[in-house]
Structure formats: structure tokens, C-alpha cells
Short mmCIF file of C-alpha atoms in Angstrom, two decimals:
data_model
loop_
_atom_site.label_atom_id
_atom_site.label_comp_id
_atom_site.label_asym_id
_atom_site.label_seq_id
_atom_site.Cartn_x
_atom_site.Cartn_y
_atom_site.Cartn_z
CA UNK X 1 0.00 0.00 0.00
CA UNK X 2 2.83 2.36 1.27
CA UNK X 3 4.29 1.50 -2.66
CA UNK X 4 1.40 2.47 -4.21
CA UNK X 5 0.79 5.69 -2.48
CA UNK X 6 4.22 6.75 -3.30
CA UNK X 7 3.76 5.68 -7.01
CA UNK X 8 0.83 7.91 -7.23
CA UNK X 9 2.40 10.36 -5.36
CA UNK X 10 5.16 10.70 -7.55
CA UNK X 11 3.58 10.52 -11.06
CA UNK X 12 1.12 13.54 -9.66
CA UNK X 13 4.18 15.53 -9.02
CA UNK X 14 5.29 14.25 -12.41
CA UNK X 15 2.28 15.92 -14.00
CA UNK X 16 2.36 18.49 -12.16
CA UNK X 17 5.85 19.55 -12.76
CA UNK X 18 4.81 18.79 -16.49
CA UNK X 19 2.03 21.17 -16.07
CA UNK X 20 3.78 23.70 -14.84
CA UNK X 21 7.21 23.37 -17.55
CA UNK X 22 4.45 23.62 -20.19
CA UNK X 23 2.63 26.88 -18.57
CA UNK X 24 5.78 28.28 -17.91
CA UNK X 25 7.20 27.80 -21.87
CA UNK X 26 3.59 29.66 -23.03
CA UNK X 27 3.70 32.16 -20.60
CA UNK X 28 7.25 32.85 -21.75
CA UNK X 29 6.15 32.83 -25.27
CA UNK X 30 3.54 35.24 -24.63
CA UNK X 31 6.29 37.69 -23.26
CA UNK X 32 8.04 37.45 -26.27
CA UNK X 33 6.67 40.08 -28.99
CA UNK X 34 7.02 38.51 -32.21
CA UNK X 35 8.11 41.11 -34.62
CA UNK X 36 6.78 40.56 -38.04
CA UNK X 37 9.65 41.88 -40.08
CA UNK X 38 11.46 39.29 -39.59
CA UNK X 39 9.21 37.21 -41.67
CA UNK X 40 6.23 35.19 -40.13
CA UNK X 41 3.89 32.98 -41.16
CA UNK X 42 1.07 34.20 -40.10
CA UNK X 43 -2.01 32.04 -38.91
CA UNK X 44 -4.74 33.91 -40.34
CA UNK X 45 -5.38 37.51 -41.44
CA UNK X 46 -9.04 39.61 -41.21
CA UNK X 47 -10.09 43.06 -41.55
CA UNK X 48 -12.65 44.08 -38.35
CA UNK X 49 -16.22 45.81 -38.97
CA UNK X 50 -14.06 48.92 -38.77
CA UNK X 51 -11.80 48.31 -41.17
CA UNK X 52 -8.75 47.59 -39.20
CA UNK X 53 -6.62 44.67 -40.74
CA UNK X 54 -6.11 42.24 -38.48
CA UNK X 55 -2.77 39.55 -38.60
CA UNK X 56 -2.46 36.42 -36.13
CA UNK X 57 0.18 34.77 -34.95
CA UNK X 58 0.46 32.60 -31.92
CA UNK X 59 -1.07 34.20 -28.80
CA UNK X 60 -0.57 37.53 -30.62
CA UNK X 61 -2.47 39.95 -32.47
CA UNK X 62 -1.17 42.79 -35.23
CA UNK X 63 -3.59 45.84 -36.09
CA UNK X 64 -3.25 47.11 -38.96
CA UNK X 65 -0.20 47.57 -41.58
CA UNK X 66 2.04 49.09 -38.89
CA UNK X 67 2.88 48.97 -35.17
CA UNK X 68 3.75 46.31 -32.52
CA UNK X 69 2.05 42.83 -31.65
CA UNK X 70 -0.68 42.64 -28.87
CA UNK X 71 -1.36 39.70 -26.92
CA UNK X 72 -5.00 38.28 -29.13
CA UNK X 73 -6.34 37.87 -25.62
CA UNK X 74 -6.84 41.80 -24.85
CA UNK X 75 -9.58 41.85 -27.35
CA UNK X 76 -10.60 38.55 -28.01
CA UNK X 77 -10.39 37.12 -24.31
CA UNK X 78 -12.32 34.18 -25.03
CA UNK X 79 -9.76 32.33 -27.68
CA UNK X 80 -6.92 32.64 -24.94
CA UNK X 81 -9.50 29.46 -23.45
CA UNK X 82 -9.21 27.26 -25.99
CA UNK X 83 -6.89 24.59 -25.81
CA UNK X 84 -5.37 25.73 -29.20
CA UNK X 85 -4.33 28.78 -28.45
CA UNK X 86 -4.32 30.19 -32.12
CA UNK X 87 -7.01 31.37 -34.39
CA UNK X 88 -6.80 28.80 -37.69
CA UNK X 89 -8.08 30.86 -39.94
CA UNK X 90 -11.02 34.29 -39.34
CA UNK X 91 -13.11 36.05 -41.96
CA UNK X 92 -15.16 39.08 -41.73
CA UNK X 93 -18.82 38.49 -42.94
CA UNK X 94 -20.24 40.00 -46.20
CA UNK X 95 -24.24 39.53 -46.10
CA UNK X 96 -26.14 43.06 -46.42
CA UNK X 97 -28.92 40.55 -46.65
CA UNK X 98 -28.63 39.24 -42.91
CA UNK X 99 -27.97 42.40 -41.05
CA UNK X 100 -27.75 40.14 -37.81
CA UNK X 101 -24.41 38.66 -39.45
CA UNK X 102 -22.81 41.55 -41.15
CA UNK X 103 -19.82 42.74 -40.71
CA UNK X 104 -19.30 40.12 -37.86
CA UNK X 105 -15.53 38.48 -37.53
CA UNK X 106 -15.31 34.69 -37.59
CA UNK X 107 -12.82 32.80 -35.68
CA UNK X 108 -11.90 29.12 -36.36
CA UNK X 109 -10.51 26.99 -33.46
CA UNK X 110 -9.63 23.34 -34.43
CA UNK X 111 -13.79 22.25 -34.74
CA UNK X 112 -14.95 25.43 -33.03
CA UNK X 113 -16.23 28.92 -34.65
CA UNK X 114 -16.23 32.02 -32.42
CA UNK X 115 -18.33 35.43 -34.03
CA UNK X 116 -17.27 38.23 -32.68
CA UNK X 117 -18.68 42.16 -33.04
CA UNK X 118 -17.05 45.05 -32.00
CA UNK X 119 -14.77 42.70 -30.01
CA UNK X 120 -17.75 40.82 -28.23
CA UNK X 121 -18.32 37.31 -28.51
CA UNK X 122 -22.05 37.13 -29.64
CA UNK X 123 -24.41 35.02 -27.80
CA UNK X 124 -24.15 31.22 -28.62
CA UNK X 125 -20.29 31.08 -29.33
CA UNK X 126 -18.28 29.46 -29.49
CA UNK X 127 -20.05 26.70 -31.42
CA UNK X 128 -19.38 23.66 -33.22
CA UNK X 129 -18.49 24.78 -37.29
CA UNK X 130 -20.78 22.51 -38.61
CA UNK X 131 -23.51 23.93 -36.75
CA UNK X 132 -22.89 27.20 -38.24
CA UNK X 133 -21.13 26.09 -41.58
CA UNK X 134 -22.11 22.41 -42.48
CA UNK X 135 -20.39 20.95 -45.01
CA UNK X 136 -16.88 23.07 -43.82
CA UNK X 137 -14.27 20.72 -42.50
CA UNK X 138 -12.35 21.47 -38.77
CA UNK X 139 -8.92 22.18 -38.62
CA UNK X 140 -9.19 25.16 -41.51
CA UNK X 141 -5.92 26.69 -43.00
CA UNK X 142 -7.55 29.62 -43.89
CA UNK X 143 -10.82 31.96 -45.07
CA UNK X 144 -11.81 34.75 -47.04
CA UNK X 145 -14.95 36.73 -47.85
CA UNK X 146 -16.46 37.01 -51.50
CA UNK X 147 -19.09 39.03 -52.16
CA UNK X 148 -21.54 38.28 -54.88
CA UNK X 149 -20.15 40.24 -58.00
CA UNK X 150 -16.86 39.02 -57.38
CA UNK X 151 -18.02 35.80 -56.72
CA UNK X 152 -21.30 34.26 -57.91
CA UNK X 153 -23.24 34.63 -54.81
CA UNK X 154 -22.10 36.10 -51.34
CA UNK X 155 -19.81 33.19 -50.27
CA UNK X 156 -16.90 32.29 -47.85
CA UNK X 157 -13.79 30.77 -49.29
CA UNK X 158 -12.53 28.11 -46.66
CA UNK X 159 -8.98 26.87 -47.37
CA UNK X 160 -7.45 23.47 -46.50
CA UNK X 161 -4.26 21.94 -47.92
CA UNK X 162 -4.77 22.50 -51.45
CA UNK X 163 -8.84 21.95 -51.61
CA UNK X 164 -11.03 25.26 -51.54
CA UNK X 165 -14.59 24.57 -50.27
CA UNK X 166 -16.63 27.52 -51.63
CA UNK X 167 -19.48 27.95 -49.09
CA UNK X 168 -22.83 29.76 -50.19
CA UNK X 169 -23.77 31.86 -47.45
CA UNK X 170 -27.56 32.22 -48.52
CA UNK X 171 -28.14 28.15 -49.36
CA UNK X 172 -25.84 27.28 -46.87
CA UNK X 173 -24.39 24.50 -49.33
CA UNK X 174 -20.67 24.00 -49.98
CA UNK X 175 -18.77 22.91 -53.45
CA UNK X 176 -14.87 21.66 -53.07
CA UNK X 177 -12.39 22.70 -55.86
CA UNK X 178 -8.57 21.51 -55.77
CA UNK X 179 -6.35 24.11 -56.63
CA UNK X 180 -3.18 22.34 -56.55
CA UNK X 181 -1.62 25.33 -58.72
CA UNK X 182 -1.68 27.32 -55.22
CA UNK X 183 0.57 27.73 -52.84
CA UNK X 184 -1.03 26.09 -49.36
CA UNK X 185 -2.37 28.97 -48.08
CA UNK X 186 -1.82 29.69 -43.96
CA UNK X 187 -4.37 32.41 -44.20
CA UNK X 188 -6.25 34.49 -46.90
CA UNK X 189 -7.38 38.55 -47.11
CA UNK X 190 -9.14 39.82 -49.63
CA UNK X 191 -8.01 43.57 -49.55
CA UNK X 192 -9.46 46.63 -52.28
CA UNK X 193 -11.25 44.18 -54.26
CA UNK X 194 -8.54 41.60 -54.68
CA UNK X 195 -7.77 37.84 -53.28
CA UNK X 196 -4.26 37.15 -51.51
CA UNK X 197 -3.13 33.70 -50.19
CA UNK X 198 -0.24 33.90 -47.79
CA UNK X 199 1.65 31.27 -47.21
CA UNK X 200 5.58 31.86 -45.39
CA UNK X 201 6.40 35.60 -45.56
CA UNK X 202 5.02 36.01 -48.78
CA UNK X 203 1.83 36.44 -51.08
CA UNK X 204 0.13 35.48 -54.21
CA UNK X 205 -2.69 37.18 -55.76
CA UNK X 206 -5.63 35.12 -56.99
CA UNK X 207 -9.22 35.47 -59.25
CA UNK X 208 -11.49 33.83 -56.24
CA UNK X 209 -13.50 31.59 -58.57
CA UNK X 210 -10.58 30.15 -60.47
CA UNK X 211 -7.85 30.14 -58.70
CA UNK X 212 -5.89 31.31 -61.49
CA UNK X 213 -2.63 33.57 -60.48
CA UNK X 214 -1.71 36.45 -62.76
CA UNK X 215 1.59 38.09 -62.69
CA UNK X 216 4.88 37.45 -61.21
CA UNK X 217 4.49 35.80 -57.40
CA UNK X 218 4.77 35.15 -54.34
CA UNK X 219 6.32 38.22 -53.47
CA UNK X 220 7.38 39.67 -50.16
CA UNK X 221 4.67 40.58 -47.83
CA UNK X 222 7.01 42.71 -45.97
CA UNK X 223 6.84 44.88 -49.11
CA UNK X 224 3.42 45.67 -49.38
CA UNK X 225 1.21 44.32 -46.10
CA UNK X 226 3.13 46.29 -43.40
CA UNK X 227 5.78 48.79 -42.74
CA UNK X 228 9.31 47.36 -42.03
CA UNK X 229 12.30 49.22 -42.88
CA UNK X 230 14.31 47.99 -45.70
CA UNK X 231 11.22 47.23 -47.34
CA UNK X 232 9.36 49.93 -49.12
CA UNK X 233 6.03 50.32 -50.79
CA UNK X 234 2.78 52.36 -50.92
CA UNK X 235 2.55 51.61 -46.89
CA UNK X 236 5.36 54.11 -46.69
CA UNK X 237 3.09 56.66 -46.78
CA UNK X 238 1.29 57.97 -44.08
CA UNK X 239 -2.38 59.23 -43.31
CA UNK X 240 -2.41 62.91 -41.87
CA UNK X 241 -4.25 64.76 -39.09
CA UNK X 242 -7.57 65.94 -39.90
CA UNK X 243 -6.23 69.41 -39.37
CA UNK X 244 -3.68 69.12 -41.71
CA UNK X 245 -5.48 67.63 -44.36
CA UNK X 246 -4.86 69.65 -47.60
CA UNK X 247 -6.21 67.52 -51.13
CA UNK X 248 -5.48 68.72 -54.61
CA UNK X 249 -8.06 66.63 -55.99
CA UNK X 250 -11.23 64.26 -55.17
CA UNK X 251 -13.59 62.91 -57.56
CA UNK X 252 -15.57 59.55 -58.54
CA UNK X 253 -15.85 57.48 -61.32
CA UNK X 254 -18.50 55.98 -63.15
CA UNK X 255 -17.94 52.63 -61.32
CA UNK X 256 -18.61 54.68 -57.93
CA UNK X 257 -14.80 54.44 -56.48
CA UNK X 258 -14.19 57.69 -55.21
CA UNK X 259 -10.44 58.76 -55.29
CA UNK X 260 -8.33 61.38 -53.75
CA UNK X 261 -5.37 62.61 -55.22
CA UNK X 262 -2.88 64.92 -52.49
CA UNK X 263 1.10 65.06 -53.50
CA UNK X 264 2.92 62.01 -55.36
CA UNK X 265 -0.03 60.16 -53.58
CA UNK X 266 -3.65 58.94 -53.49
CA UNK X 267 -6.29 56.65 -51.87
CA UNK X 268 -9.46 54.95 -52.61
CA UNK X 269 -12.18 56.62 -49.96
CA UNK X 270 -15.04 53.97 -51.40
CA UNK X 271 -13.22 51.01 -49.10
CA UNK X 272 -13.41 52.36 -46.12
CA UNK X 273 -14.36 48.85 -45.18
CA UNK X 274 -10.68 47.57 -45.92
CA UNK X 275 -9.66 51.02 -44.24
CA UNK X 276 -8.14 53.78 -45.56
CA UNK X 277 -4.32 53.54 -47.33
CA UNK X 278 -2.32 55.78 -49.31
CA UNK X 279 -0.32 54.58 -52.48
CA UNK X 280 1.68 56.76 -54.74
CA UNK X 281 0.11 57.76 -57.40
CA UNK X 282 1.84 56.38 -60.34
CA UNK X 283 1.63 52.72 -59.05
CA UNK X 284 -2.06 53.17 -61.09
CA UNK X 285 -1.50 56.52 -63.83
CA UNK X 286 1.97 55.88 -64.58
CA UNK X 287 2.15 59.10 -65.96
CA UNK X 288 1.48 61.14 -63.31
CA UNK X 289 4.55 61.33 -62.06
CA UNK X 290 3.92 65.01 -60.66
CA UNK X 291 1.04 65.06 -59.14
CA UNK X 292 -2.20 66.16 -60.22
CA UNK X 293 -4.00 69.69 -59.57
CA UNK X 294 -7.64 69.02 -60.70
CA UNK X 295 -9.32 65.91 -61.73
CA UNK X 296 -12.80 64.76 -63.00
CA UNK X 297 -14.87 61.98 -64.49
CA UNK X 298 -17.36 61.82 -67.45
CA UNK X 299 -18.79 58.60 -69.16
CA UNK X 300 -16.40 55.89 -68.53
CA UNK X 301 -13.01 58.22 -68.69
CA UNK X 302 -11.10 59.73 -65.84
CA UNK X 303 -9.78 63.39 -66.73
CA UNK X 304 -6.58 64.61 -64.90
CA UNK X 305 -4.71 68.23 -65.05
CA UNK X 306 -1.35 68.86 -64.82
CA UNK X 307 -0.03 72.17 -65.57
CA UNK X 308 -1.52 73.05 -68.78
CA UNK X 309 -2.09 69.22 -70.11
CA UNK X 310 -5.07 67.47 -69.78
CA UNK X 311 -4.88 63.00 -69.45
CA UNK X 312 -7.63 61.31 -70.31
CA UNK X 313 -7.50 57.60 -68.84
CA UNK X 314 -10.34 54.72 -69.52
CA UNK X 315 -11.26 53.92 -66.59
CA UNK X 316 -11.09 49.93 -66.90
CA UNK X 317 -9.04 47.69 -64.61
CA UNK X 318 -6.02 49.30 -65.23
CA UNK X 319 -6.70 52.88 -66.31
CA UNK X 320 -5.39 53.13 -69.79
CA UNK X 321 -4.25 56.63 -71.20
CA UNK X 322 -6.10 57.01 -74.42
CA UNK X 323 -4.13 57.50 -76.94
CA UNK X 324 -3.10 60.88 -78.72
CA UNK X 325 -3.08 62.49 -74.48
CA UNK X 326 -2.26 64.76 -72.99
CA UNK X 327 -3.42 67.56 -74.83
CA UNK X 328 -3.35 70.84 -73.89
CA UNK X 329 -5.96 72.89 -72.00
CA UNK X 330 -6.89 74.92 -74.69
CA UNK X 331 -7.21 71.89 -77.15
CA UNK X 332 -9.16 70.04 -75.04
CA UNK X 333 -11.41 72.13 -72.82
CA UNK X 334 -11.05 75.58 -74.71
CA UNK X 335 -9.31 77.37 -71.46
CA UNK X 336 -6.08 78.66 -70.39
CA UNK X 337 -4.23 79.11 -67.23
CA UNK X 338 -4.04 77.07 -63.78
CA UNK X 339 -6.94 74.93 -62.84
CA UNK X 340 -7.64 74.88 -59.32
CA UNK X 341 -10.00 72.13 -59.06
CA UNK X 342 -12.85 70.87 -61.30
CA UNK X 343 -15.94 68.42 -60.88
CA UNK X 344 -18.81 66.97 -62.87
CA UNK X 345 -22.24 66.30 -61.12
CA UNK X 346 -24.25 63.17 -61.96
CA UNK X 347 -26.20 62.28 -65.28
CA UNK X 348 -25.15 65.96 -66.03
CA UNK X 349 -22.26 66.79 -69.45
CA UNK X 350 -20.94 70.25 -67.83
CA UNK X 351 -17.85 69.99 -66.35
CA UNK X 352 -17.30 73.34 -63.24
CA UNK X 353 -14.06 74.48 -63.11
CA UNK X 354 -12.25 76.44 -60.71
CA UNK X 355 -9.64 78.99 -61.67
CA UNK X 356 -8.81 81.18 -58.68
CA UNK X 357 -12.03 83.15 -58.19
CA UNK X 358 -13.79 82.12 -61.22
CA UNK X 359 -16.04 79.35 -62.07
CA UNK X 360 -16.34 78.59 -65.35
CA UNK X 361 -18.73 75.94 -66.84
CA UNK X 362 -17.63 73.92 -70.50
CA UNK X 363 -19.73 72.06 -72.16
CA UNK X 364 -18.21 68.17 -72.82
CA UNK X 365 -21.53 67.37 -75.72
CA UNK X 366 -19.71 70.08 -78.25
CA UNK X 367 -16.75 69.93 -80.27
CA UNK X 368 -14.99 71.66 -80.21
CA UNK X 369 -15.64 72.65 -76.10
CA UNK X 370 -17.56 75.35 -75.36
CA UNK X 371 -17.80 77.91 -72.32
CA UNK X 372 -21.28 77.67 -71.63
CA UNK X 373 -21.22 80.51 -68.26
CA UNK X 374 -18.98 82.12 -65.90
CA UNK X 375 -19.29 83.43 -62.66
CA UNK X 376 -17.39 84.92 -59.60
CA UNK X 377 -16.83 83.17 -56.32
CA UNK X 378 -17.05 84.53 -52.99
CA UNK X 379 -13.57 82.67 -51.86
CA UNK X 380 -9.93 81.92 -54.00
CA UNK X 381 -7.47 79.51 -53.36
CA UNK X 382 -9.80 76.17 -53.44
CA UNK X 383 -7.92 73.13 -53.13
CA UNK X 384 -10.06 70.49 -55.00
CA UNK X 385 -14.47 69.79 -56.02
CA UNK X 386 -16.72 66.91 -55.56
CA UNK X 387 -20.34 66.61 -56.47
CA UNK X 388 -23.11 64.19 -55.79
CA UNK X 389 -26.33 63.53 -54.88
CA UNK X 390 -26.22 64.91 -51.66
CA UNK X 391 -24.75 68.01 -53.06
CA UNK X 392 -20.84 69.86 -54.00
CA UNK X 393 -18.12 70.36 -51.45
CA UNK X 394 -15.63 72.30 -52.55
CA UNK X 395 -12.50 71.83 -50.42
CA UNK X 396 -9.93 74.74 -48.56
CA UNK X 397 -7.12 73.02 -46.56
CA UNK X 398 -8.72 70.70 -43.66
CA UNK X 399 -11.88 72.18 -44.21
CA UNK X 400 -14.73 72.37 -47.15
CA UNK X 401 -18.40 74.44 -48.28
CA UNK X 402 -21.18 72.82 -48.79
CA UNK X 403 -23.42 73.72 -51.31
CA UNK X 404 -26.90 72.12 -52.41
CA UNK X 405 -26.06 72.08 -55.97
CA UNK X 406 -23.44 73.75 -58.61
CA UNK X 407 -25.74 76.73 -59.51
CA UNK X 408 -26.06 77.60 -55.75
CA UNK X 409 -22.35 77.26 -55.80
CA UNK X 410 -22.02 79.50 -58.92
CA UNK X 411 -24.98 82.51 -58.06
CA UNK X 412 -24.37 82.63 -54.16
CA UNK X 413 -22.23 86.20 -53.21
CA UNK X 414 -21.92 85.12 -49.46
CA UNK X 415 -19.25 81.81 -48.60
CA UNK X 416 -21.01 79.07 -46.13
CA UNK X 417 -20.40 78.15 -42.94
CA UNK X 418 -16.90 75.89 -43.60
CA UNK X 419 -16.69 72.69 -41.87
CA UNK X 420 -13.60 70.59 -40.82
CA UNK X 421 -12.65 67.75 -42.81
CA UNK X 422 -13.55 64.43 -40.78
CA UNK X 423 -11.81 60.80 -40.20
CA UNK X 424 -15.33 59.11 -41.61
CA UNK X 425 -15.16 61.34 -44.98
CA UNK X 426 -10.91 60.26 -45.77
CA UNK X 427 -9.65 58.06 -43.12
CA UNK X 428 -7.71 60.97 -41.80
CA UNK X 429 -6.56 61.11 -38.14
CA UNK X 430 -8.15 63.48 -35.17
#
């Protein structure tokens, strides 16, 4: 008896001693901030309902393209109770037809899904995945949203090993592709309209109903998902203060993405869902390699001023100058001198342009252009136009008048009220 007693007793201190070697090598690897520009592999990647990109690694937690790691378990404090004690793969739900799910953040946890909104773990969760998603197998490498347009119906791409099981949110069924041309991907992000698969420290773009890879990959994500030094890329440039917020040009295509143009740089202000980033300018009008000062769209072109040249781009995937451009300002719009800013309002052919403390209206339906009206302006020095169906805003610095429509902009002798520029219009910073 005495034997057996000590036997126990001695493989409970075993265990114990176990126990505690293993607590003490997490808790140790929880003090240890994992810098990714040294090249992880991350475990899954997810923008939030605000638009903050969210990378996973471990017990840790990056927001966003720069900064340090946080321990996951500050704002997800339920995962740090699973056994696994890393998120497989997350998505952020795209279903405008289910308000109850959208914009919510899936976790995946071995056989368990976690749904989380504004950082709270919704009522229910976690859950088994086949509860939630039947036909999706446990243990996922990775997911991705896909709205319908981009893919055939709102779906979720789950990834594991090289099979893709496309899951319709609406019919809840699933269909499995192999797409053994891919790398295996350790997490997925689809980011301003596009599909990545990471896998190591690098990417590779993807069409999310084929598969199919365009282009020359993987490259380096270190280039173009966050900000490390020695790497360099459109993340290099960084989003002001509200109060210093000074545009040279807004405007919005046919397509309705809305783009702002300030410096050697621009960003897309229609994603705000995938946040808001800055990229130089030329990395989508090659030659624009000084900037812009006024720019405006009509039919399915893009119109940008330089100087005295005009560039007329078609606005397809790429933006392709047309050829014969630029022209010059009096070949093209029948006006001379420095354009301040210029906008179109829509369904309408009359393109508004600014010139210091003129307004001047050209009419795009004649050939050759014709100055339709002109009329003086109760302010100079405007920075940049925008009109739409909520009215024209014609920006100053950080802030901007608002006007119901261009006529009230063009007859009215006394300036409006300005307002400040706000973080929800640009992604700018308080």
C-alpha cells in the first residue's frame, strides 16, 4: 500500500511539474513580442467591422499595416481558453442581406467557430463549425470573404491543404475545388477588391473563382502588407491629421470608387471597409509622375490636369491613357491658365471648373468645347471639387463648403459656414 501511495504520489508531481514546464514555456512565449519583419507565417489575417486589418500569430495579435504585436487575448479574451491557443483561420462576414451577421468576424478553433462584433463574442459562441457552416471541415488553413459580383453569390472561401470549399452563405451548401496550382495557403485577405493567399512571408494574388494567379508571385509581404524598414512600398506613406489635411483633388468614377489625389499620392475613400491607405500615385496613372492639380470623371473616362495638359484615362481595370493624351488645356477644354479644381455632377455633361475666383462651366456634348457661363466666387485659393447627390463640397485646406447644388455654388455672393474635414469622410486622423 505504502508502494502504491508513493507511485501515485510521484507521477502527480510528475504531472504536475509537467504542467507547470508547459505553462511556464507559453507564458514565456507570450512575453516574447514577435516582430513581423522578420518574416512570419502568419495564422490567419481579417479586416474588423471597422476596417482595421487584423494579422495572427500565436497568442498575438497585429492591427493594422504598422505597429507592434498585442497579446490576441486583450480583445478577443475568449480564444486565450481554448486549448489551441491560435485562431486557424477568421473572416469578416459580407451579407447586407442578414444584417444580424454583417460585418461580424469569424474565428476558427480546431472544430470550433467564435463570431465576434465590435470585439464581443455574440451570444451562442463558441459553437461547433458545422452547426454554423455544415459541409466546412475542422482544422481550416484559412478563409476569405467574396461578395456576390466578385463571386457568384455572397460566399466564404474556406482553405485546406490545397482543396477550396466555396461555401454559399444564402443556401448554406458547400462545393470543393482543388487548386493544386496554389501555394497552401496559412491564411487568406481579400483587400481593395482583390484575393491574396499567404503562405511563409510572402503572397500570391488570386481570381477567387478560379484560382488562377496572374503576374509574377509570391512576393514579399514585408513589401506591401506592413511597414518594415528595408522594405518599401505604398505603406510608406502615411495618413495625416484631420487638421492638416490639404487635397489637390477628389472625384468619382463611373464605377462609384471615389479617389483622392494629395502630392505624389492617393487613396481609394469607397473602401473604407478595408480602411483607408495611401499609395503613390503612379503605381495606377503611370504618368502622373507630378502630381495632379484638378481631376474629373465623365462617361467611362477619368480626366486629370497637370499644368496646362489634360490626361484622359479609360477607366477599366487598369486605367489606360487614351491614346493621342495629354493635350493641352486649350485643345481640349477651350481654357487657359491654372486649374484649381474641377468636378462633374451626376447624369449631367458640364464639367465646373475652378480657376482662382472664377467658375467657369464647359460644355463636354460640343466639339470643339464650349464655355457655356462664368461666374465669380465669394472665396480663392480652393484646393479640390466633388459633387453628388447629396450636393458639392468644394475643399480649402482641412476644411470644405457645402453647397446644395453647382448653380447655388455659382450665383451665391456670401461663402457658407466651412466645416472641418472628418476621419469618416478620408480616413484621416483626429
Amino acid at each position: 500500500m505504502m508502494l502504491l501511495t508513493a507511485l501515485y504520489f510521484g507521477l502527480a508531481l510528475g504531472l504536475t511539474s509537467a504542467a507547470s514546464v508547459q505553462l511556464a514555456a507559453l507564458t514565456a512565449e507570450d512575453a516574447v513580442q514577435p516582430d513581423r519583419c522578420d518574416g512570419i507565417e502568419f495564422d490567419a489575417i481579417t479586416p474588423d467591422e471597422k476596417g482595421n486589418t487584423l494579422f495572427f500569430k500565436g497568442a498575438h495579435v497585429w492591427k493594422g499595416f504598422h505597429g507592434p504585436a498585442h497579446l490576441s487575448s486583450e480583445s478577443f479574451k475568449e480564444l486565450a481558453d481554448h486549448p489551441t491557443g491560435h485562431v486557424d483561420a477568421a473572416f469578416r462576414m459580407h451579407n447586407t442581406e442578414n444584417v444580424d451577421d454583417h460585418d461580424h468576424v469569424y474565428f476558427f478553433l480546431d472544430d470550433q467557430v467564435f463570431s465576434y462584433y465590435n470585439q464581443s463574442l455574440e451570444n451562442g459562441y463558441p459553437k461547433p463549425i458545422v452547426d454554423d457552416f455544415p459541409g466546412v471541415p475542422s482544422h481550416l488553413d484559412a478563409a476569405v470573404e467574396c461578395p456576390k459580383g466578385e463571386c457568384t453569390t455572397d460566399s466564404v472561401l474556406f482553405f485546406k491543404g490545397h482543396d477550396v470549399h466555396l461555401y454559399d452563405i444564402a443556401t448554406k451548401t458547400v462545393k470543393t475545388k482543388t487548386w493544386s496550382h496554389l501555394p497552401t495557403c496559412t491564411s487568406a485577405l481579400r483587400w481593395l477588391e482583390h484575393y491574396y493567399c499567404f503562405h511563409g512571408h510572402n503572397f500570391t494574388r488570386f481570381h477567387p473563382l478560379s484560382g488562377q494567379v496572374n503576374g509574377s508571385y509570391p512576393k514579399d509581404a514585408r513589401h506591401y502588407f506592413m511597414t518594415c524598414a528595408n522594405f518599401g512600398h505604398g505603406g510608406d506613406y502615411k495618413v495625416p491629421k484631420c487638421s492638416e489635411v490639404k487635397i489637390d483633388a477628389i472625384t468619382t468614377d463611373d464605377t462609384g470608387k471615389k479617389y483622392l489625389f494629395a502630392g505624389p499620392i492617393y487613396m481609394r475613400l469607397d473602401t473604407h471597409r478595408d480602411g483607408f491607405h495611401a499609395f503613390p500615385i503612379t503605381r495606377v496613372w503611370k504618368e502622373m509622375i507630378s502630381g495632379v492639380d484638378a481631376v474629373f470623371s465623365y462617361t467611362d473616362k477619368i480626366y486629370m490636369i497637370k499644368d496646362d495638359q489634360v490626361f484622359i484615362y479609360k477607366s477599366d481595370a487598369h486605367y489606360t491613357l487614351i491614346e493621342g493624351y495629354p493635350k493641352s488645356l486649350k485643345e481640349e477644354l477651350g481654357i487657359e491658365g491654372h486649374v484649381d479644381a474641377a468636378f462633374m455632377c451626376p447624369n449631367q455633361h458640364t464639367v465646373h471648373v475652378i480657376q482662382g475666383k472664377i467658375i467657369r462651366d464647359i460644355d463636354l456634348t460640343a466639339t470643339p468645347r464650349v464655355m457655356t457661363r462664368e461666374f465669380p466666387l465669394p472665396f480663392s485659393d480652393i484646393d479640390a471639387g466633388l459633387c453628388g447627390q447629396e450636393g458639392v463640397n468644394v475643399f480649402k485646406g482641412h476644411q470644405y463648403y457645402h453647397y446644395d447644388n453647382a448653380f447655388t455654388l455659382a450665383v451665391t455672393r456670401i461663402a457658407p459656414v466651412p466645416e472641418n474635414v472628418t476621419p469618416a469622410m478620408m480616413g484621416c486622423e483626429e
